XYZ file of C-alpha atoms in Angstrom:
539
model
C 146.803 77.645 19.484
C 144.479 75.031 21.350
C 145.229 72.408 19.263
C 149.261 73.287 19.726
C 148.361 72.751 23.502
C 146.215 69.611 22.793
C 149.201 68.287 20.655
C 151.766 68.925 22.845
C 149.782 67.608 26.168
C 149.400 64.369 23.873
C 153.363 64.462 23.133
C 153.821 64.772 27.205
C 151.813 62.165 27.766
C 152.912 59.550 24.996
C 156.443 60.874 26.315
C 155.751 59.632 29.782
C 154.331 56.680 29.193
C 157.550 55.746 27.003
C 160.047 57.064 29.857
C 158.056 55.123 32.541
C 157.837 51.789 30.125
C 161.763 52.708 29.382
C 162.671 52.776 33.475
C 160.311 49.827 33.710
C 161.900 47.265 31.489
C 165.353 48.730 32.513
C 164.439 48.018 36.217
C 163.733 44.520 34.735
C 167.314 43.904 32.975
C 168.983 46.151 35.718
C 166.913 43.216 38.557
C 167.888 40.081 36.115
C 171.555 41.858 35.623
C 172.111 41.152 39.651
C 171.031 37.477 39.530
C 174.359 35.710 39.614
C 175.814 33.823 37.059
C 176.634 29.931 37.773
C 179.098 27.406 36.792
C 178.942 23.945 36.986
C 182.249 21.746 36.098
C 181.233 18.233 36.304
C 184.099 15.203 35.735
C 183.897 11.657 35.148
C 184.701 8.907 37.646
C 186.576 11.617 39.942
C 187.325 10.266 43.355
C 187.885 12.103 46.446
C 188.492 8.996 48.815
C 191.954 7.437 47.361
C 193.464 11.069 46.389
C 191.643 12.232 43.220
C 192.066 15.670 44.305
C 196.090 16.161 44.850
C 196.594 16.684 41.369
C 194.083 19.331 40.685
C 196.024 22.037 42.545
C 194.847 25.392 40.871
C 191.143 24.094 41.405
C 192.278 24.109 44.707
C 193.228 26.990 44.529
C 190.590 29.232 42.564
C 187.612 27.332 44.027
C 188.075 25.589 47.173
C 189.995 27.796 48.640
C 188.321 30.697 47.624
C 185.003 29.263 48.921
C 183.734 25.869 50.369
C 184.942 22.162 50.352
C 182.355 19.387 51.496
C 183.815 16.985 52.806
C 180.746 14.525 53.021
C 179.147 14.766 49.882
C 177.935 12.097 48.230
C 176.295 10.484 44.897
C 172.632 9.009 44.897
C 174.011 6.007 42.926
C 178.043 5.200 41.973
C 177.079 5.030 38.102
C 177.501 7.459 35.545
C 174.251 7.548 33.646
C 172.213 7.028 36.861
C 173.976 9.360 39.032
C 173.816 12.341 35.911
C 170.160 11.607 35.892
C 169.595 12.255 39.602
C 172.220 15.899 39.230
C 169.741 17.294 36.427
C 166.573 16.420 37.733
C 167.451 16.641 41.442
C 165.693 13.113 42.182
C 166.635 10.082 43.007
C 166.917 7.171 40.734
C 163.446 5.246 42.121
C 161.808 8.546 40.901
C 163.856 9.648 37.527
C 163.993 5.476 36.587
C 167.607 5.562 34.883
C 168.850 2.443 36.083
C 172.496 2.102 34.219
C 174.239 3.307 31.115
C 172.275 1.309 28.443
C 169.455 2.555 26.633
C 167.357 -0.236 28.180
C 168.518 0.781 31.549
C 166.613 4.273 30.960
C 169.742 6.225 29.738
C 168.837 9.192 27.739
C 165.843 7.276 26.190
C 162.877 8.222 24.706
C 161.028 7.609 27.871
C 164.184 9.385 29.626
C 163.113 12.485 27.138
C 159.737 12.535 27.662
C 159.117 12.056 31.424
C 162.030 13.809 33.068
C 163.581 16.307 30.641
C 160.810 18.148 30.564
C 161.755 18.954 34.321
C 164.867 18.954 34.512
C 167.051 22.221 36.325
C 168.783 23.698 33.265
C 165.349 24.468 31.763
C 163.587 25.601 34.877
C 166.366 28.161 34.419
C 165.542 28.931 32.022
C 162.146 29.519 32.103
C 161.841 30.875 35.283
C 164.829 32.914 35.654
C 165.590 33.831 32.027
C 169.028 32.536 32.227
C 170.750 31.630 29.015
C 171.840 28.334 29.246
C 175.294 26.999 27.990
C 176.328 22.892 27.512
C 179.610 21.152 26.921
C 180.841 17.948 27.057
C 179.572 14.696 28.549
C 175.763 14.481 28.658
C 174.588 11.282 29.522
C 175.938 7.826 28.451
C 173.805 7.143 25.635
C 173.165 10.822 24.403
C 173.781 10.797 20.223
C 171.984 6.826 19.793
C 169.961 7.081 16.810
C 166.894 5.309 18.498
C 166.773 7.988 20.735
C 166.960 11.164 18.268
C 170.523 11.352 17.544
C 172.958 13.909 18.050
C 170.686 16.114 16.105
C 168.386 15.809 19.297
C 168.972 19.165 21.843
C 167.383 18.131 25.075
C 165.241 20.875 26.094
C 166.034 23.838 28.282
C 169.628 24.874 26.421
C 170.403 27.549 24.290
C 174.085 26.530 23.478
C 174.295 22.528 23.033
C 177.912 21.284 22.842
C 177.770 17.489 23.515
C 180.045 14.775 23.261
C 177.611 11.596 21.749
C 177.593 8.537 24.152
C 180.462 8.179 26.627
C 183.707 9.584 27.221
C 186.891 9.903 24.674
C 189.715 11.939 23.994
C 189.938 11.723 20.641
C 187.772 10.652 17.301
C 184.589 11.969 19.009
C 181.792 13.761 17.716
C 180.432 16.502 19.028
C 176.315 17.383 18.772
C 176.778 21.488 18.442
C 173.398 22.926 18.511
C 172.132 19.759 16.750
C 174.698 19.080 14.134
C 177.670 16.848 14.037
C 181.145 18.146 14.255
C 183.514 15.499 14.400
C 186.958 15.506 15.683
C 189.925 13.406 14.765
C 193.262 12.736 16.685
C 194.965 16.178 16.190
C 196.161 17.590 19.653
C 195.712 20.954 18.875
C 192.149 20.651 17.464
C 190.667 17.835 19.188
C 191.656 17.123 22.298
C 188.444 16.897 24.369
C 189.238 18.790 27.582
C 190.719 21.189 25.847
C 188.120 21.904 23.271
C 185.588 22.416 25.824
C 187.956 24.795 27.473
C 187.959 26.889 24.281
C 184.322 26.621 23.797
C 183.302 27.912 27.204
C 185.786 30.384 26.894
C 184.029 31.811 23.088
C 180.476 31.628 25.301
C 181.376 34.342 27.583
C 182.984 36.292 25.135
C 179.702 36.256 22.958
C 176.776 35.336 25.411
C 174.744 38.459 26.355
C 175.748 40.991 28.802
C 172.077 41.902 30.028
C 170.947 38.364 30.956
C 172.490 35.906 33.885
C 173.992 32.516 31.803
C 173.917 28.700 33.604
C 176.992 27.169 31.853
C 177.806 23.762 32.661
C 180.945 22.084 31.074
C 181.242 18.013 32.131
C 185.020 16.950 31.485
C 185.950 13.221 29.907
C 188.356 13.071 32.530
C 189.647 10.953 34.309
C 187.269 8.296 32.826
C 188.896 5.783 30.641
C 190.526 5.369 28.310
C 192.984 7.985 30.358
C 194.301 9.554 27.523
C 196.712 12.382 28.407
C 197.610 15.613 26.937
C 200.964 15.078 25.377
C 202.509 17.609 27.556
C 201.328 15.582 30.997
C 201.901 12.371 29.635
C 205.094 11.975 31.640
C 203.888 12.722 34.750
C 203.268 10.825 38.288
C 205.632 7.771 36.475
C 206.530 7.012 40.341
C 203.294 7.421 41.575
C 201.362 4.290 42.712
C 197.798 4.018 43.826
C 196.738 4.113 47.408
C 198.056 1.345 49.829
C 195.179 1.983 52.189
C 193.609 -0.582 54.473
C 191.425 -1.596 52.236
C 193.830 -2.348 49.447
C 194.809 -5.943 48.283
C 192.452 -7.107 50.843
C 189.797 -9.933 51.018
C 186.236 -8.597 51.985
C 185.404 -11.468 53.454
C 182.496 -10.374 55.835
C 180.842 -8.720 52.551
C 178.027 -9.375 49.832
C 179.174 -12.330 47.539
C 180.594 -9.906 44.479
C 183.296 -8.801 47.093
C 184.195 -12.143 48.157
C 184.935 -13.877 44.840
C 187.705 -11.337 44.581
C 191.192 -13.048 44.151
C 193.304 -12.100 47.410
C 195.982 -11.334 47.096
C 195.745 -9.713 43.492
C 198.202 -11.203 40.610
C 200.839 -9.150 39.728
C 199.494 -8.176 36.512
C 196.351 -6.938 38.140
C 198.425 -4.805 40.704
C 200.558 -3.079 37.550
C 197.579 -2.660 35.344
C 195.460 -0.468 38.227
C 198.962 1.548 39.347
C 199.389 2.467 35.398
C 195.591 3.241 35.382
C 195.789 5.417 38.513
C 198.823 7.439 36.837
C 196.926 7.810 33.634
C 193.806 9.145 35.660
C 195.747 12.079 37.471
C 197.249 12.758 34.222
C 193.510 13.542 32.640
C 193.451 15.806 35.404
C 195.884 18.284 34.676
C 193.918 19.385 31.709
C 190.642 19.305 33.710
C 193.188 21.808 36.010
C 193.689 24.308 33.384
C 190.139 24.112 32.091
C 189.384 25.475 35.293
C 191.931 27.861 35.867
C 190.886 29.520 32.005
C 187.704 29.474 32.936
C 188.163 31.636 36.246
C 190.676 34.056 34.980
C 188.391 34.866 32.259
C 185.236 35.675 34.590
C 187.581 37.661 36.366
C 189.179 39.510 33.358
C 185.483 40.379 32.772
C 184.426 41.952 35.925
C 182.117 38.864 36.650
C 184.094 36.725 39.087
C 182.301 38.257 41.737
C 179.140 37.436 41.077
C 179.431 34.119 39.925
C 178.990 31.326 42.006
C 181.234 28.089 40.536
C 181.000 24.394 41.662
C 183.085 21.727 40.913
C 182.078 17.738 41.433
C 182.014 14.233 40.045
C 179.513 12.136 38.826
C 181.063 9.127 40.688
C 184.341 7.918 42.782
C 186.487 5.354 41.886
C 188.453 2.193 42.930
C 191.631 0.673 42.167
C 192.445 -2.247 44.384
C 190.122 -1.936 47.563
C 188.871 -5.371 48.473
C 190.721 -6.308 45.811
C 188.892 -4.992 42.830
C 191.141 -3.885 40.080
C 189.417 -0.674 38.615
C 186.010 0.484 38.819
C 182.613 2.238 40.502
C 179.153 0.953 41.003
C 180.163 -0.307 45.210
C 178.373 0.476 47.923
C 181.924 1.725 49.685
C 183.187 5.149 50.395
C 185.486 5.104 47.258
C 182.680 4.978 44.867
C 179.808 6.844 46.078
C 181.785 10.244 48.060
C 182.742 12.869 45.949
C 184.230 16.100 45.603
C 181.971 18.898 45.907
C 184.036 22.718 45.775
C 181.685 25.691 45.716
C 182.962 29.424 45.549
C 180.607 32.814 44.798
C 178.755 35.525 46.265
C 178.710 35.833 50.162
C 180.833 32.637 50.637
C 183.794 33.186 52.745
C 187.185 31.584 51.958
C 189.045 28.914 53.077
C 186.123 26.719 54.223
C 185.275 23.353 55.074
C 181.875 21.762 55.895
C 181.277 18.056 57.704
C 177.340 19.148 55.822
C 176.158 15.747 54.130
C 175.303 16.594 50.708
C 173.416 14.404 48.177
C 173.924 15.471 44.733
C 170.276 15.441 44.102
C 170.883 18.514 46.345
C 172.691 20.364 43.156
C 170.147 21.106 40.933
C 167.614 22.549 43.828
C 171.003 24.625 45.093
C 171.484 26.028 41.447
C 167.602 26.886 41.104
C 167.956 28.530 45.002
C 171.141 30.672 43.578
C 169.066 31.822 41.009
C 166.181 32.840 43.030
C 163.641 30.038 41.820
C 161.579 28.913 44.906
C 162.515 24.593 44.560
C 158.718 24.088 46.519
C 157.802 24.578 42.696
C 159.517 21.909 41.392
C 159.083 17.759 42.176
C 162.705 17.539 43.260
C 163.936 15.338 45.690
C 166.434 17.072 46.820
C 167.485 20.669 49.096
C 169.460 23.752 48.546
C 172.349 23.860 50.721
C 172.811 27.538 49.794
C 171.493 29.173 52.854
C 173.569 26.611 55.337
C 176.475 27.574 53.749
C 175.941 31.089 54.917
C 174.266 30.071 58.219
C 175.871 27.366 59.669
C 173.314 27.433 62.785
C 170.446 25.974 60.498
C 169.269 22.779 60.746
C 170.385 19.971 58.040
C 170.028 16.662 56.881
C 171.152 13.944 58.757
C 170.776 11.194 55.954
C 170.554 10.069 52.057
C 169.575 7.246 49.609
C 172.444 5.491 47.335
C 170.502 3.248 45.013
C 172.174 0.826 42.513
C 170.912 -1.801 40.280
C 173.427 -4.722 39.307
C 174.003 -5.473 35.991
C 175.174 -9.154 34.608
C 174.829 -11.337 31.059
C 172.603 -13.649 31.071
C 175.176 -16.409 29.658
C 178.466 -17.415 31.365
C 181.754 -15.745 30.242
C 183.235 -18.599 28.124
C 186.653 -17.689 29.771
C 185.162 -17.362 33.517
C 182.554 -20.728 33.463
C 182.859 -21.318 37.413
C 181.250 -17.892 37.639
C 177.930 -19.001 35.792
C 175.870 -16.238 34.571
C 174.548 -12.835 35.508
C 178.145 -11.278 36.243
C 179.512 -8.359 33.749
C 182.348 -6.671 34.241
C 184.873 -9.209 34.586
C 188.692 -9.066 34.312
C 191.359 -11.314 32.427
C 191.670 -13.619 36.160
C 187.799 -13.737 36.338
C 187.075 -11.075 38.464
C 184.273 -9.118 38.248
C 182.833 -5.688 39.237
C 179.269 -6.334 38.649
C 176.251 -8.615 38.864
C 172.557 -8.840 38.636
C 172.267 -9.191 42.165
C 174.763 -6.637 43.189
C 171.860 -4.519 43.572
C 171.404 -2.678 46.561
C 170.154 0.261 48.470
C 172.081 2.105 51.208
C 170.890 4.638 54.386
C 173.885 6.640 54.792
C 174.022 9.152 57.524
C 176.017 11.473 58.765
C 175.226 13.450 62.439
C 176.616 15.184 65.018
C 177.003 11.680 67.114
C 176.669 8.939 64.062
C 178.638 8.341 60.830
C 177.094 5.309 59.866
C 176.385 3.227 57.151
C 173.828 0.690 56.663
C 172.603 -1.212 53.124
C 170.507 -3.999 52.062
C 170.982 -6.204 48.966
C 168.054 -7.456 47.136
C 169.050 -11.209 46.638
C 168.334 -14.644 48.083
C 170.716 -14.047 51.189
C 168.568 -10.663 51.433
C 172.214 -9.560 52.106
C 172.778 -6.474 54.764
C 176.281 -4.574 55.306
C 176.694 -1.921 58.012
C 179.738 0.056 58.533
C 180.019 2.406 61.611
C 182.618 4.566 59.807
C 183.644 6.582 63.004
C 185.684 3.568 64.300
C 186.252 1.804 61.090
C 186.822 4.656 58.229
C 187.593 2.371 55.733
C 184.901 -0.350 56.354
C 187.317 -3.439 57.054
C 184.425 -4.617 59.489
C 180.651 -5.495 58.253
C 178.750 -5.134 61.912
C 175.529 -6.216 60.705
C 175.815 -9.282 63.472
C 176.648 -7.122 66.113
C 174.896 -4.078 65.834
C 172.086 -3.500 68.058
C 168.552 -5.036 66.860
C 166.708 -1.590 67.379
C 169.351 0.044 65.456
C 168.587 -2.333 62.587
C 164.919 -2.304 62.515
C 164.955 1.421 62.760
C 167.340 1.579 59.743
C 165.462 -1.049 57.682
C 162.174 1.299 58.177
C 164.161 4.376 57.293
C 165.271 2.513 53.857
C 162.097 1.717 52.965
C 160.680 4.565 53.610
C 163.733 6.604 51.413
C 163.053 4.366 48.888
C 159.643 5.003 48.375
C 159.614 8.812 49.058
C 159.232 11.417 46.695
C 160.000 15.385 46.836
C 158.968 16.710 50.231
C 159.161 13.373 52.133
C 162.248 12.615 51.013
C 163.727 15.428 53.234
C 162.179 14.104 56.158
C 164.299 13.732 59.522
C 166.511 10.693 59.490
C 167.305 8.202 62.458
C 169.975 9.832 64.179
C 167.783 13.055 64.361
C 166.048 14.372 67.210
C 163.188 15.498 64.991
C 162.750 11.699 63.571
C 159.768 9.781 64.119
C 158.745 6.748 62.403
C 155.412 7.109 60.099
C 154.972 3.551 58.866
C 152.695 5.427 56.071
C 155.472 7.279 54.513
C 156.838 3.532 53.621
C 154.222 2.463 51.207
C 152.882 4.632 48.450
C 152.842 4.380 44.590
C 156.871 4.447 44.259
C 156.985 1.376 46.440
C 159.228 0.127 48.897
C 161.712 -2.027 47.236
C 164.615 -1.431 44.158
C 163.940 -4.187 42.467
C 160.539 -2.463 41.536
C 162.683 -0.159 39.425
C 162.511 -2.679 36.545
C 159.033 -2.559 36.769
C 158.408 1.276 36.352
C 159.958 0.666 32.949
C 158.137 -1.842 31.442
């Protein structure tokens, strides 16, 4: 009989300890079950400034105006490799060191690999949060190169891996899925980019797990050249031109030297070839529109809508005629470094609007806030926004970096000789989007009492555009001649101190903020104070 008792004071023991170690590691799914789930929908080359949203009416719909719409959100550098960099690792380029979309530029290198995606938000996630972690689409430019791993390389920090190798198409692609090549042909039905990664977000949710939060982020090829349509769509907008704006057709004459060689007015052949481009563009769109509208009606079939915050944004803007450029990015101007930026989820009312500037080295850190992941662990330039969106009485930003290094051959176009070399980019009448020395670094700011504008080139002329963008919106008017002298100096020290910061001190007060005060220290430390130094940290 003792023993019975011994025996079955043993089984009530062993009995608790499993019930308590059962509530415990249910507490722990039922605690990660609350986190919410997140949603990222990146494009290429979307523009908010010449009307990139009007086609994109149900992402209107099921995320902007079910949650948030920034109106002053900007890109760290107007460049798709660069500016992808700075989204993932929530730094600016003088810190991550991808320069352009070449491998020698930094993009998606071995050196890329080793010293930033080791850090990078997707696997602090994951990690930290125990998020599964879900990838389609457009990675960085020169993702897939065989020097660099190939497509049978999965950057760390995903646990589905469904990317597109090098830069964006429509058809004949391949895609890297989960480190082996699947490659797609011409076939509508089948291949279709946009629309595969539709269906391949959609089979995630369907068979990701139910007891862990997921990160999924799906990065569209549109509208990024070569504009290929959906057959259905490829009839629309056939009366729709691009943007007469103030800016259009017009001679930047007050402007660096890239701007000025621009033929003005524009030959008729130029002006036809960027109104079919800008139809073609908004027809890439309407896909990207259903994507999203699949996407949301499917979280909301599921019972997770709710608890799922989504965010939609471009890498880039866009241009197709201001100062006379045909079609591009990579300019210092409002058309090629402000971007859409659409958030909806938990505890964000509808039907909002916010004059907040936002960097989008501020994504990542937002994303890693959402999940609960304290960002004063991480190296990242950037801030969460998520608690200003809820609380618009605390105190923001007044100011960001854009950073850009120029690109240009080191031999003359045989077809453009008056333009010598170092230009790249160049169109059939010799005009061209980029040089070596279109590189540049901008202080742009955004306060209660200053929307301003000011950037330095680094070349001979030591170059320097300001734009007070209150008065003159579409910066007709460089007042770099006129503005007041303390005004410059103070904005010159603020650049070089934004281009030398790193993490914490690169959320330091701006200018136009009461809190600001100039610390000449903050200016110099191992980053240094000029871009052209970017070259340097990669040799």
């Amino acid at each position: 009989m003792g023993s019975v008792r011994v025996c079955l004071r043993t089984w009530l023991r062993l009995s608790l300890i499993c019930v308590t170690a059962l509530s415990s590691n249910l507490a722990v799914v039922a605690k990660m079950y609350r986190k919410p789930n997140i949603v990222l929908i990146l494009t290429d080359d979307l523009d908010v400034a010449i009307g990139g949203m009007t086609p994109l009416n149900k992402t209107r719909k099921f995320i902007g105006d079910a949650g948030i719409s920034f109106t002053n959100a900007f890109v760290a550098s107007p460049l798709c490799c660069p500016s992808r960099a700075s989204i993932l690792t929530g730094k600016y380029p003088h810190n991550h060191h991808v320069i352009n979309n070449t491998l020698e530029g930094n993009c998606s290198s071995l050196a890329w690999q080793k010293s930033q995606e080791s850090a990078t938000f997707p696997l602090l996630l994951q990690k930290l949060a125990y998020y599964q972690t879900f990838f389609a689409g457009k990675y960085l430019n020169e993702y897939g190169n065989p020097e660099a791993g190939g497509v049978e390389y999965v950057p760390p920090g995903w646990d589905y891996w469904f990317a597109l190798e090098k830069n964006s198409k429509y058809y004949n692609y391949t895609l890297s899925v989960n480190g082996k090549p699947q490659r797609h042909g011409q076939n509508y039905s089948q291949d279709y980019l946009t629309d595969v990664l539709a269906s391949v977000s959609l089979e995630f949710l369907s068979y990701k797990s139910n007891y862990r939060p997921f990160f999924m982020m799906v990065s569209t090829p549109a509208p990024h050249s070569p504009w290929t349509a959906a057959p259905q769509y490829e009839g629309r907008f056939s009366d729709i031109k691009a943007p007469r704006d103030p800016s259009f057709n017009v001679h930047g004459k007050d402007k660096h030297w890239l701007i000025r060689q621009a033929k003005t007015p524009m030959t008729n052949s130029s002006v036809e070839f960027l109104d079919d481009a800008f139809q073609k563009r908004w027809r890439t769109l309407l896909s990207v529109d259903d994507l999203v509208e699949k996407v949301v009606k499917n979280l909301e079939a599921r019972g997770e809508l709710e608890n799922t915050y989504i965010m939609f944004t471009s890498d880039n803007g866009y241009h197709t005629g201001q100062f006379s450029l045909p079609v591009d990015k990579r300019q210092l101007y409002e058309f090629d470094i402000r971007v859409p930026l659409l958030v909806r989820g938990p505890n964000i009312k509808p039907n909002q609007t916010s004059p907040m500037l936002i960097a989008n080295v501020d994504l990542g850190p937002t994303i890693l806030d959402m999940a609960g992941i304290n960002i004063n662990q991480t190296k990242m330039d950037g801030i969460s926004f998520l608690s200003s969106i809820i609380d618009y009485n605390l105190s923001w930003r007044t100011d960001m970096l854009v950073e850009y290094e120029g690109e240009g051959s080191n031999i003359s176009d045989p077809a453009c000789p008056l333009l010598g070399p170092g230009v790249s980019e160049c169109f059939p009448d010799c005009v061209c989007e980029d040089s070596y020395n279109n590189t540049y670094a901008c202080v742009r700011t955004v306060s209660t009492s200053t929307n301003l504008q000011y950037c330095e080139f680094d070349d001979s002329e030591v170059f320097v555009e300001v734009y007070n963008l209150t008065a003159d919106p579409f910066q007709l008017t460089n007042i770099a001649k006129s503005i007041e002298q303390e005004v410059l100096e103070k904005m010159n020290h603020r650049l070089m101190m934004l281009q030398s910061c790193s993490g914490q001190s690169c959320r330091t007060a701006g200018v136009f903020d009461a809190r600001y005060k100039f610390d000449p220290r903050l200016m110099f430390n191992d980053h240094g104070p000029h871009i052209s130094r970017l070259h340097q940290a990669l040799k």
